[in-house]
Amino acid sequence: MKVDRRTVDLSSYPDLIVIYLGMKVNALTGIKTLFGFGPRISKAVAQKADGLLLHESLIYSVFPLHVGMRQYWRDFESLERWSRSEPHMLWWKEFLRNSGGTGFWHEAYFMRGGMEAIYDDIPMPLGLSAFAPVHQARGPMFSARTRLKTEGPDATKPPAVTEEELYRNQQS
């Protein structure tokens, strides 16, 4: 059978971002944590955040259980605005207080160039961390905006959890 070969014209999406996200079970309690996020993510996606073009659920592995999603965003500002609002902001604060036996990561790829990633409680290297130098997420490596060295209208909007707040709470 002849192959029906197609491509896409992305010229209408000059600031497109593709982001892969994953949650990996690190301990038995992580199964409950992971399954608790499913309905919340589905509800948030159903609300159709401004700038979210497409959301797809993925299974990376069954053992260890590792699931995630791929999302296509119109631009970084839309993604950042959503990530710094509810419900995401609440989820992020909750996870950073206690990972619940899971690890979380994301890798973002930008149409205009650049990539950035974060790996929280991911014990084994995966994705970009499997071959690139890994650093603590502190200072200029703390937020996606500063990892990308991106200026813009939301550059002064604080993250869901500031670096000072995160590390102050971890010392308690």
Tab-separated table of N, CA and C in Angstrom:
chain	number	residue	atom	x	y	z
A	1	MET	N	0.844	-1.170	0.000
A	1	MET	CA	0.000	0.000	0.000
A	1	MET	C	0.897	1.244	0.000
A	2	LYS	N	0.542	2.216	-0.797
A	2	LYS	CA	1.302	3.452	-0.908
A	2	LYS	C	1.158	4.291	0.368
A	3	VAL	N	2.245	4.886	0.813
A	3	VAL	CA	2.265	5.698	2.025
A	3	VAL	C	1.642	7.067	1.755
A	4	ASP	N	0.736	7.477	2.630
A	4	ASP	CA	0.127	8.808	2.573
A	4	ASP	C	0.962	9.710	3.467
A	5	ARG	N	1.971	10.365	2.911
A	5	ARG	CA	2.947	11.150	3.659
A	5	ARG	C	2.496	12.596	3.764
A	6	ARG	N	2.459	13.137	4.995
A	6	ARG	CA	1.994	14.502	5.239
A	6	ARG	C	2.953	15.236	6.166
A	7	THR	N	2.834	16.544	6.186
A	7	THR	CA	3.584	17.378	7.120
A	7	THR	C	2.665	18.502	7.578
A	8	VAL	N	3.151	19.413	8.391
A	8	VAL	CA	2.324	20.507	8.889
A	8	VAL	C	2.991	21.851	8.602
A	9	ASP	N	2.175	22.862	8.446
A	9	ASP	CA	2.644	24.235	8.280
A	9	ASP	C	2.508	24.915	9.641
A	10	LEU	N	3.616	25.146	10.306
A	10	LEU	CA	3.602	25.751	11.638
A	10	LEU	C	3.833	27.257	11.609
A	11	SER	N	3.744	27.858	10.431
A	11	SER	CA	4.024	29.300	10.323
A	11	SER	C	3.050	30.150	11.144
A	12	SER	N	1.879	29.642	11.460
A	12	SER	CA	0.924	30.380	12.295
A	12	SER	C	1.243	30.249	13.785
A	13	TYR	N	2.263	29.470	14.119
A	13	TYR	CA	2.629	29.206	15.515
A	13	TYR	C	4.107	29.503	15.747
A	14	PRO	N	4.547	30.748	15.540
A	14	PRO	CA	5.976	31.058	15.639
A	14	PRO	C	6.551	30.891	17.053
A	15	ASP	N	5.689	30.935	18.067
A	15	ASP	CA	6.150	30.839	19.454
A	15	ASP	C	5.744	29.520	20.119
A	16	LEU	N	5.415	28.538	19.299
A	16	LEU	CA	4.949	27.236	19.787
A	16	LEU	C	5.930	26.625	20.784
A	17	ILE	N	5.359	25.992	21.804
A	17	ILE	CA	6.142	25.245	22.790
A	17	ILE	C	5.536	23.858	22.899
A	18	VAL	N	6.390	22.861	22.877
A	18	VAL	CA	5.974	21.486	23.140
A	18	VAL	C	6.614	21.105	24.463
A	19	ILE	N	5.799	20.662	25.392
A	19	ILE	CA	6.305	20.292	26.709
A	19	ILE	C	5.879	18.866	27.033
A	20	TYR	N	6.844	18.075	27.416
A	20	TYR	CA	6.595	16.717	27.894
A	20	TYR	C	6.695	16.766	29.410
A	21	LEU	N	5.742	16.131	30.070
A	21	LEU	CA	5.732	16.079	31.525
A	21	LEU	C	5.580	14.629	31.952
A	22	GLY	N	6.145	14.304	33.092
A	22	GLY	CA	6.018	12.944	33.576
A	22	GLY	C	5.983	12.872	35.083
A	23	MET	N	5.285	11.864	35.583
A	23	MET	CA	5.276	11.552	37.015
A	23	MET	C	5.607	10.081	37.134
A	24	LYS	N	6.632	9.803	37.915
A	24	LYS	CA	7.144	8.449	38.062
A	24	LYS	C	6.985	7.999	39.505
A	25	VAL	N	6.467	6.792	39.695
A	25	VAL	CA	6.297	6.240	41.033
A	25	VAL	C	7.656	5.780	41.549
A	26	ASN	N	8.057	6.322	42.711
A	26	ASN	CA	9.328	5.957	43.337
A	26	ASN	C	9.138	5.043	44.538
A	27	ALA	N	7.942	5.044	45.120
A	27	ALA	CA	7.630	4.229	46.293
A	27	ALA	C	6.165	3.803	46.192
A	28	LEU	N	5.794	2.795	46.935
A	28	LEU	CA	4.429	2.273	46.877
A	28	LEU	C	3.380	3.359	47.101
A	29	THR	N	3.647	4.294	48.007
A	29	THR	CA	2.696	5.378	48.264
A	29	THR	C	2.504	6.270	47.033
A	30	GLY	N	3.457	6.235	46.115
A	30	GLY	CA	3.380	7.045	44.902
A	30	GLY	C	2.243	6.652	43.977
A	31	ILE	N	1.807	5.403	44.064
A	31	ILE	CA	0.681	4.962	43.216
A	31	ILE	C	-0.561	5.774	43.553
A	32	LYS	N	-0.836	5.949	44.850
A	32	LYS	CA	-1.991	6.747	45.284
A	32	LYS	C	-1.833	8.201	44.832
A	33	THR	N	-0.638	8.739	44.990
A	33	THR	CA	-0.377	10.124	44.584
A	33	THR	C	-0.628	10.302	43.089
A	34	LEU	N	-0.062	9.406	42.301
A	34	LEU	CA	-0.200	9.492	40.843
A	34	LEU	C	-1.663	9.411	40.418
A	35	PHE	N	-2.393	8.421	40.935
A	35	PHE	CA	-3.793	8.278	40.547
A	35	PHE	C	-4.665	9.407	41.073
A	36	GLY	N	-4.224	10.070	42.136
A	36	GLY	CA	-4.951	11.227	42.642
A	36	GLY	C	-4.857	12.432	41.719
A	37	PHE	N	-3.767	12.519	40.968
A	37	PHE	CA	-3.593	13.649	40.051
A	37	PHE	C	-4.388	13.491	38.756
A	38	GLY	N	-4.646	12.281	38.331
A	38	GLY	CA	-5.336	12.051	37.057
A	38	GLY	C	-6.618	12.845	36.883
A	39	PRO	N	-7.593	12.691	37.795
A	39	PRO	CA	-8.848	13.435	37.646
A	39	PRO	C	-8.656	14.947	37.707
A	40	ARG	N	-7.710	15.401	38.511
A	40	ARG	CA	-7.475	16.849	38.622
A	40	ARG	C	-6.902	17.400	37.317
A	41	ILE	N	-6.002	16.657	36.704
A	41	ILE	CA	-5.431	17.096	35.427
A	41	ILE	C	-6.508	17.088	34.354
A	42	SER	N	-7.307	16.031	34.308
A	42	SER	CA	-8.398	15.952	33.315
A	42	SER	C	-9.346	17.137	33.443
A	43	LYS	N	-9.698	17.492	34.676
A	43	LYS	CA	-10.599	18.629	34.901
A	43	LYS	C	-9.960	19.931	34.424
A	44	ALA	N	-8.679	20.115	34.730
A	44	ALA	CA	-7.988	21.335	34.303
A	44	ALA	C	-7.908	21.426	32.784
A	45	VAL	N	-7.619	20.318	32.123
A	45	VAL	CA	-7.542	20.305	30.654
A	45	VAL	C	-8.909	20.618	30.050
A	46	ALA	N	-9.972	20.096	30.653
A	46	ALA	CA	-11.329	20.340	30.151
A	46	ALA	C	-11.698	21.816	30.209
A	47	GLN	N	-11.047	22.579	31.081
A	47	GLN	CA	-11.318	24.008	31.198
A	47	GLN	C	-10.660	24.827	30.080
A	48	LYS	N	-9.856	24.172	29.248
A	48	LYS	CA	-9.252	24.781	28.062
A	48	LYS	C	-8.519	26.095	28.377
A	49	ALA	N	-7.397	25.965	29.039
A	49	ALA	CA	-6.583	27.138	29.371
A	49	ALA	C	-6.230	27.925	28.113
A	50	ASP	N	-6.247	29.242	28.224
A	50	ASP	CA	-5.869	30.091	27.100
A	50	ASP	C	-4.439	29.761	26.681
A	51	GLY	N	-4.264	29.408	25.437
A	51	GLY	CA	-2.940	29.096	24.909
A	51	GLY	C	-2.634	27.611	24.806
A	52	LEU	N	-3.389	26.767	25.510
A	52	LEU	CA	-3.177	25.319	25.401
A	52	LEU	C	-3.848	24.838	24.122
A	53	LEU	N	-3.042	24.419	23.174
A	53	LEU	CA	-3.562	23.991	21.871
A	53	LEU	C	-3.957	22.523	21.857
A	54	LEU	N	-3.203	21.684	22.565
A	54	LEU	CA	-3.474	20.250	22.564
A	54	LEU	C	-2.840	19.611	23.789
A	55	HIS	N	-3.544	18.645	24.366
A	55	HIS	CA	-3.055	17.861	25.510
A	55	HIS	C	-3.217	16.391	25.152
A	56	GLU	N	-2.151	15.617	25.330
A	56	GLU	CA	-2.194	14.175	25.069
A	56	GLU	C	-1.600	13.438	26.266
A	57	SER	N	-2.298	12.408	26.739
A	57	SER	CA	-1.797	11.589	27.842
A	57	SER	C	-0.873	10.514	27.299
A	58	LEU	N	0.157	10.183	28.083
A	58	LEU	CA	1.165	9.208	27.663
A	58	LEU	C	1.454	8.213	28.783
A	59	ILE	N	1.859	7.016	28.411
A	59	ILE	CA	2.383	6.035	29.358
A	59	ILE	C	3.827	5.791	28.948
A	60	TYR	N	4.752	6.133	29.860
A	60	TYR	CA	6.170	5.927	29.573
A	60	TYR	C	6.591	4.510	29.930
A	61	SER	N	6.105	3.997	31.059
A	61	SER	CA	6.375	2.605	31.417
A	61	SER	C	5.332	2.141	32.430
A	62	VAL	N	5.135	0.834	32.475
A	62	VAL	CA	4.200	0.238	33.418
A	62	VAL	C	4.934	-0.166	34.698
A	63	PHE	N	6.176	-0.614	34.549
A	63	PHE	CA	6.985	-0.968	35.717
A	63	PHE	C	8.397	-0.459	35.531
A	64	PRO	N	8.827	0.512	36.314
A	64	PRO	CA	8.013	1.204	37.306
A	64	PRO	C	6.968	2.090	36.627
A	65	LEU	N	5.866	2.299	37.319
A	65	LEU	CA	4.778	3.102	36.769
A	65	LEU	C	5.264	4.526	36.519
A	66	HIS	N	5.109	4.978	35.283
A	66	HIS	CA	5.635	6.273	34.848
A	66	HIS	C	4.705	6.778	33.746
A	67	VAL	N	3.913	7.775	34.063
A	67	VAL	CA	2.948	8.316	33.103
A	67	VAL	C	3.192	9.808	32.916
A	68	GLY	N	2.539	10.364	31.915
A	68	GLY	CA	2.719	11.784	31.690
A	68	GLY	C	1.835	12.317	30.603
A	69	MET	N	2.300	13.390	30.016
A	69	MET	CA	1.519	14.058	28.981
A	69	MET	C	2.441	14.857	28.075
A	70	ARG	N	1.921	15.142	26.921
A	70	ARG	CA	2.580	16.060	25.983
A	70	ARG	C	1.564	17.162	25.739
A	71	GLN	N	2.038	18.398	25.851
A	71	GLN	CA	1.166	19.533	25.612
A	71	GLN	C	1.805	20.472	24.598
A	72	TYR	N	0.950	21.083	23.806
A	72	TYR	CA	1.361	22.081	22.826
A	72	TYR	C	0.753	23.409	23.269
A	73	TRP	N	1.611	24.403	23.488
A	73	TRP	CA	1.173	25.718	23.936
A	73	TRP	C	1.490	26.760	22.865
A	74	ARG	N	0.602	27.736	22.724
A	74	ARG	CA	0.763	28.804	21.738
A	74	ARG	C	2.060	29.578	21.960
A	75	ASP	N	2.388	29.849	23.236
A	75	ASP	CA	3.585	30.632	23.546
A	75	ASP	C	3.961	30.449	25.019
A	76	PHE	N	5.166	30.874	25.352
A	76	PHE	CA	5.669	30.722	26.712
A	76	PHE	C	4.822	31.504	27.708
A	77	GLU	N	4.388	32.702	27.346
A	77	GLU	CA	3.604	33.526	28.258
A	77	GLU	C	2.323	32.810	28.674
A	78	SER	N	1.645	32.136	27.736
A	78	SER	CA	0.422	31.388	28.075
A	78	SER	C	0.727	30.246	29.035
A	79	LEU	N	1.771	29.502	28.741
A	79	LEU	CA	2.168	28.386	29.605
A	79	LEU	C	2.550	28.894	30.996
A	80	GLU	N	3.348	29.939	31.046
A	80	GLU	CA	3.784	30.475	32.330
A	80	GLU	C	2.606	31.052	33.113
A	81	ARG	N	1.723	31.763	32.447
A	81	ARG	CA	0.542	32.339	33.113
A	81	ARG	C	-0.298	31.223	33.747
A	82	TRP	N	-0.497	30.119	33.000
A	82	TRP	CA	-1.277	29.008	33.539
A	82	TRP	C	-0.544	28.353	34.716
A	83	SER	N	0.754	28.162	34.574
A	83	SER	CA	1.500	27.475	35.631
A	83	SER	C	1.597	28.298	36.912
A	84	ARG	N	1.388	29.593	36.821
A	84	ARG	CA	1.440	30.469	38.000
A	84	ARG	C	0.051	30.860	38.487
A	85	SER	N	-0.939	30.067	38.088
A	85	SER	CA	-2.311	30.310	38.537
A	85	SER	C	-2.875	28.997	39.093
A	86	GLU	N	-4.059	29.097	39.695
A	86	GLU	CA	-4.722	27.885	40.197
A	86	GLU	C	-5.390	27.170	39.035
A	87	PRO	N	-5.396	25.849	39.005
A	87	PRO	CA	-5.021	24.940	40.078
A	87	PRO	C	-3.534	24.554	40.087
A	88	HIS	N	-2.809	24.832	39.004
A	88	HIS	CA	-1.422	24.367	38.908
A	88	HIS	C	-0.570	24.859	40.074
A	89	MET	N	-0.725	26.116	40.428
A	89	MET	CA	0.081	26.683	41.495
A	89	MET	C	-0.113	25.890	42.792
A	90	LEU	N	-1.349	25.507	43.083
A	90	LEU	CA	-1.625	24.730	44.293
A	90	LEU	C	-1.007	23.330	44.211
A	91	TRP	N	-1.121	22.706	43.029
A	91	TRP	CA	-0.527	21.372	42.850
A	91	TRP	C	0.973	21.436	43.066
A	92	TRP	N	1.602	22.452	42.515
A	92	TRP	CA	3.055	22.570	42.575
A	92	TRP	C	3.509	22.767	44.016
A	93	LYS	N	2.812	23.635	44.744
A	93	LYS	CA	3.147	23.840	46.161
A	93	LYS	C	2.991	22.537	46.941
A	94	GLU	N	1.905	21.825	46.692
A	94	GLU	CA	1.643	20.545	47.355
A	94	GLU	C	2.764	19.549	47.062
A	95	PHE	N	3.150	19.426	45.807
A	95	PHE	CA	4.200	18.478	45.429
A	95	PHE	C	5.533	18.859	46.072
A	96	LEU	N	5.877	20.138	46.059
A	96	LEU	CA	7.159	20.561	46.615
A	96	LEU	C	7.233	20.414	48.140
A	97	ARG	N	6.085	20.397	48.796
A	97	ARG	CA	6.065	20.119	50.240
A	97	ARG	C	6.290	18.634	50.494
A	98	ASN	N	5.723	17.781	49.605
A	98	ASN	CA	5.822	16.337	49.789
A	98	ASN	C	5.541	15.673	48.444
A	99	SER	N	6.517	14.998	47.876
A	99	SER	CA	6.353	14.375	46.560
A	99	SER	C	5.461	13.136	46.596
A	100	GLY	N	5.065	12.703	47.773
A	100	GLY	CA	4.118	11.587	47.889
A	100	GLY	C	4.606	10.295	47.261
A	101	GLY	N	5.911	10.065	47.283
A	101	GLY	CA	6.445	8.821	46.722
A	101	GLY	C	6.574	8.831	45.211
A	102	THR	N	6.533	10.016	44.613
A	102	THR	CA	6.663	10.140	43.159
A	102	THR	C	7.824	11.073	42.822
A	103	GLY	N	8.158	11.095	41.564
A	103	GLY	CA	9.070	12.083	41.027
A	103	GLY	C	8.367	12.765	39.869
A	104	PHE	N	8.720	13.995	39.610
A	104	PHE	CA	8.099	14.762	38.524
A	104	PHE	C	9.192	15.380	37.670
A	105	TRP	N	8.928	15.473	36.382
A	105	TRP	CA	9.873	16.124	35.479
A	105	TRP	C	9.117	16.767	34.327
A	106	HIS	N	9.772	17.725	33.689
A	106	HIS	CA	9.272	18.233	32.406
A	106	HIS	C	10.457	18.625	31.538
A	107	GLU	N	10.242	18.544	30.243
A	107	GLU	CA	11.192	19.038	29.246
A	107	GLU	C	10.388	19.865	28.255
A	108	ALA	N	10.841	21.078	27.998
A	108	ALA	CA	10.128	21.990	27.103
A	108	ALA	C	11.015	22.339	25.908
A	109	TYR	N	10.406	22.343	24.726
A	109	TYR	CA	11.106	22.601	23.473
A	109	TYR	C	10.406	23.768	22.777
A	110	PHE	N	11.180	24.760	22.353
A	110	PHE	CA	10.649	26.020	21.863
A	110	PHE	C	10.893	26.188	20.373
A	111	MET	N	9.847	26.562	19.640
A	111	MET	CA	9.928	26.761	18.193
A	111	MET	C	11.012	27.776	17.826
A	112	ARG	N	11.155	28.818	18.614
A	112	ARG	CA	12.156	29.861	18.333
A	112	ARG	C	13.554	29.456	18.782
A	113	GLY	N	13.656	28.282	19.341
A	113	GLY	CA	14.953	27.781	19.796
A	113	GLY	C	15.023	27.741	21.305
A	114	GLY	N	15.746	26.796	21.789
A	114	GLY	CA	15.938	26.645	23.220
A	114	GLY	C	15.155	25.476	23.779
A	115	MET	N	15.677	24.958	24.858
A	115	MET	CA	15.055	23.866	25.590
A	115	MET	C	15.343	24.109	27.054
A	116	GLU	N	14.480	23.604	27.903
A	116	GLU	CA	14.745	23.658	29.336
A	116	GLU	C	14.052	22.481	29.982
A	117	ALA	N	14.546	22.106	31.168
A	117	ALA	CA	14.007	20.929	31.838
A	117	ALA	C	14.186	21.039	33.339
A	118	ILE	N	13.361	20.277	34.055
A	118	ILE	CA	13.486	20.162	35.509
A	118	ILE	C	13.187	18.713	35.881
A	119	TYR	N	13.894	18.211	36.883
A	119	TYR	CA	13.710	16.840	37.363
A	119	TYR	C	13.658	16.895	38.886
A	120	ASP	N	12.497	16.612	39.466
A	120	ASP	CA	12.310	16.652	40.912
A	120	ASP	C	12.064	15.244	41.431
A	121	ASP	N	12.934	14.795	42.314
A	121	ASP	CA	12.853	13.443	42.887
A	121	ASP	C	12.832	12.361	41.805
A	122	ILE	N	13.622	12.550	40.784
A	122	ILE	CA	13.805	11.536	39.736
A	122	ILE	C	15.179	10.914	39.999
A	123	PRO	N	15.205	9.699	40.571
A	123	PRO	CA	16.479	9.114	41.006
A	123	PRO	C	17.415	8.666	39.878
A	124	MET	N	16.865	8.254	38.758
A	124	MET	CA	17.695	7.778	37.648
A	124	MET	C	17.617	8.790	36.510
A	125	PRO	N	18.745	9.070	35.861
A	125	PRO	CA	18.714	10.025	34.743
A	125	PRO	C	17.751	9.571	33.641
A	126	LEU	N	17.018	10.520	33.114
A	126	LEU	CA	16.154	10.244	31.962
A	126	LEU	C	16.122	11.481	31.086
A	127	GLY	N	15.736	11.295	29.838
A	127	GLY	CA	15.664	12.421	28.916
A	127	GLY	C	16.982	13.169	28.837
A	128	LEU	N	16.906	14.487	28.839
A	128	LEU	CA	18.096	15.317	28.716
A	128	LEU	C	19.104	15.065	29.837
A	129	SER	N	18.612	14.707	31.020
A	129	SER	CA	19.524	14.484	32.155
A	129	SER	C	20.349	13.212	32.010
A	130	ALA	N	20.017	12.377	31.035
A	130	ALA	CA	20.773	11.141	30.815
A	130	ALA	C	22.097	11.408	30.088
A	131	PHE	N	22.238	12.602	29.487
A	131	PHE	CA	23.486	12.877	28.761
A	131	PHE	C	24.062	14.281	28.998
A	132	ALA	N	23.273	15.193	29.534
A	132	ALA	CA	23.759	16.556	29.760
A	132	ALA	C	24.108	16.740	31.245
A	133	PRO	N	25.025	17.672	31.552
A	133	PRO	CA	25.358	17.922	32.959
A	133	PRO	C	24.116	18.332	33.756
A	134	VAL	N	24.001	17.822	34.958
A	134	VAL	CA	22.864	18.103	35.835
A	134	VAL	C	23.343	19.026	36.962
A	135	HIS	N	22.523	20.043	37.285
A	135	HIS	CA	22.847	21.005	38.330
A	135	HIS	C	21.673	21.126	39.292
A	136	GLN	N	21.940	21.583	40.489
A	136	GLN	CA	20.870	21.894	41.425
A	136	GLN	C	20.031	23.031	40.839
A	137	ALA	N	18.727	22.975	41.045
A	137	ALA	CA	17.828	24.013	40.535
A	137	ALA	C	17.812	25.179	41.521
A	138	ARG	N	18.881	25.946	41.493
A	138	ARG	CA	19.027	27.108	42.369
A	138	ARG	C	19.515	28.294	41.544
A	139	GLY	N	19.278	29.483	42.069
A	139	GLY	CA	19.732	30.689	41.376
A	139	GLY	C	19.143	30.756	39.980
A	140	PRO	N	19.969	31.014	38.963
A	140	PRO	CA	19.454	31.147	37.603
A	140	PRO	C	18.912	29.838	37.020
A	141	MET	N	19.133	28.723	37.701
A	141	MET	CA	18.599	27.438	37.232
A	141	MET	C	17.282	27.091	37.924
A	142	PHE	N	16.740	28.008	38.749
A	142	PHE	CA	15.550	27.701	39.538
A	142	PHE	C	14.271	27.657	38.714
A	143	SER	N	14.029	28.650	37.863
A	143	SER	CA	12.758	28.709	37.126
A	143	SER	C	12.971	28.536	35.625
A	144	ALA	N	11.917	28.117	34.956
A	144	ALA	CA	11.987	27.928	33.503
A	144	ALA	C	12.401	29.224	32.815
A	145	ARG	N	11.839	30.345	33.242
A	145	ARG	CA	12.148	31.637	32.613
A	145	ARG	C	13.637	31.957	32.726
A	146	THR	N	14.215	31.739	33.896
A	146	THR	CA	15.629	32.071	34.045
A	146	THR	C	16.529	31.013	33.412
A	147	ARG	N	16.090	29.742	33.368
A	147	ARG	CA	16.886	28.735	32.653
A	147	ARG	C	16.963	29.079	31.167
A	148	LEU	N	15.879	29.654	30.654
A	148	LEU	CA	15.828	30.037	29.235
A	148	LEU	C	16.447	31.406	28.960
A	149	LYS	N	16.690	32.166	30.027
A	149	LYS	CA	17.172	33.542	29.888
A	149	LYS	C	16.171	34.362	29.068
A	150	THR	N	14.872	34.218	29.410
A	150	THR	CA	13.784	34.844	28.673
A	150	THR	C	13.283	36.087	29.384
A	151	GLU	N	13.226	37.182	28.669
A	151	GLU	CA	12.628	38.418	29.167
A	151	GLU	C	11.176	38.408	28.707
A	152	GLY	N	10.367	39.279	29.258
A	152	GLY	CA	9.000	39.363	28.787
A	152	GLY	C	8.088	40.001	29.805
A	153	PRO	N	6.797	40.111	29.458
A	153	PRO	CA	5.847	40.815	30.315
A	153	PRO	C	5.645	40.162	31.677
A	154	ASP	N	5.808	38.873	31.800
A	154	ASP	CA	5.608	38.195	33.079
A	154	ASP	C	6.911	37.960	33.828
A	155	ALA	N	8.006	38.553	33.352
A	155	ALA	CA	9.320	38.294	33.944
A	155	ALA	C	9.368	38.653	35.421
A	156	THR	N	8.535	39.583	35.865
A	156	THR	CA	8.567	39.974	37.274
A	156	THR	C	7.498	39.255	38.096
A	157	LYS	N	6.626	38.483	37.480
A	157	LYS	CA	5.589	37.750	38.204
A	157	LYS	C	6.240	36.607	38.973
A	158	PRO	N	6.007	36.522	40.277
A	158	PRO	CA	6.693	35.491	41.063
A	158	PRO	C	6.199	34.081	40.725
A	159	PRO	N	7.065	33.102	40.889
A	159	PRO	CA	6.663	31.718	40.664
A	159	PRO	C	5.708	31.252	41.764
A	160	ALA	N	5.088	30.107	41.574
A	160	ALA	CA	4.166	29.544	42.569
A	160	ALA	C	4.862	29.380	43.912
A	161	VAL	N	6.101	28.961	43.879
A	161	VAL	CA	6.931	28.822	45.074
A	161	VAL	C	8.269	29.468	44.751
A	162	THR	N	8.666	30.437	45.561
A	162	THR	CA	9.959	31.076	45.324
A	162	THR	C	11.080	30.154	45.804
A	163	GLU	N	12.258	30.400	45.301
A	163	GLU	CA	13.423	29.613	45.706
A	163	GLU	C	13.642	29.727	47.218
A	164	GLU	N	13.519	30.931	47.749
A	164	GLU	CA	13.721	31.149	49.181
A	164	GLU	C	12.699	30.373	50.002
A	165	GLU	N	11.421	30.422	49.568
A	165	GLU	CA	10.365	29.705	50.271
A	165	GLU	C	10.591	28.191	50.232
A	166	LEU	N	10.963	27.673	49.085
A	166	LEU	CA	11.187	26.232	48.949
A	166	LEU	C	12.287	25.748	49.865
A	167	TYR	N	13.427	26.409	49.832
A	167	TYR	CA	14.550	25.922	50.619
A	167	TYR	C	14.436	26.273	52.094
A	168	ARG	N	13.724	27.334	52.438
A	168	ARG	CA	13.453	27.656	53.838
A	168	ARG	C	12.570	26.560	54.431
A	169	ASN	N	11.519	26.150	53.693
A	169	ASN	CA	10.606	25.111	54.175
A	169	ASN	C	11.281	23.750	54.247
A	170	GLN	N	12.240	23.480	53.400
A	170	GLN	CA	12.927	22.197	53.441
A	170	GLN	C	13.873	22.107	54.627
A	171	GLN	N	14.308	23.248	55.158
A	171	GLN	CA	15.207	23.247	56.312
A	171	GLN	C	14.435	23.060	57.610
A	172	SER	N	13.119	23.290	57.584
A	172	SER	CA	12.289	23.180	58.796
A	172	SER	C	12.114	21.745	59.215
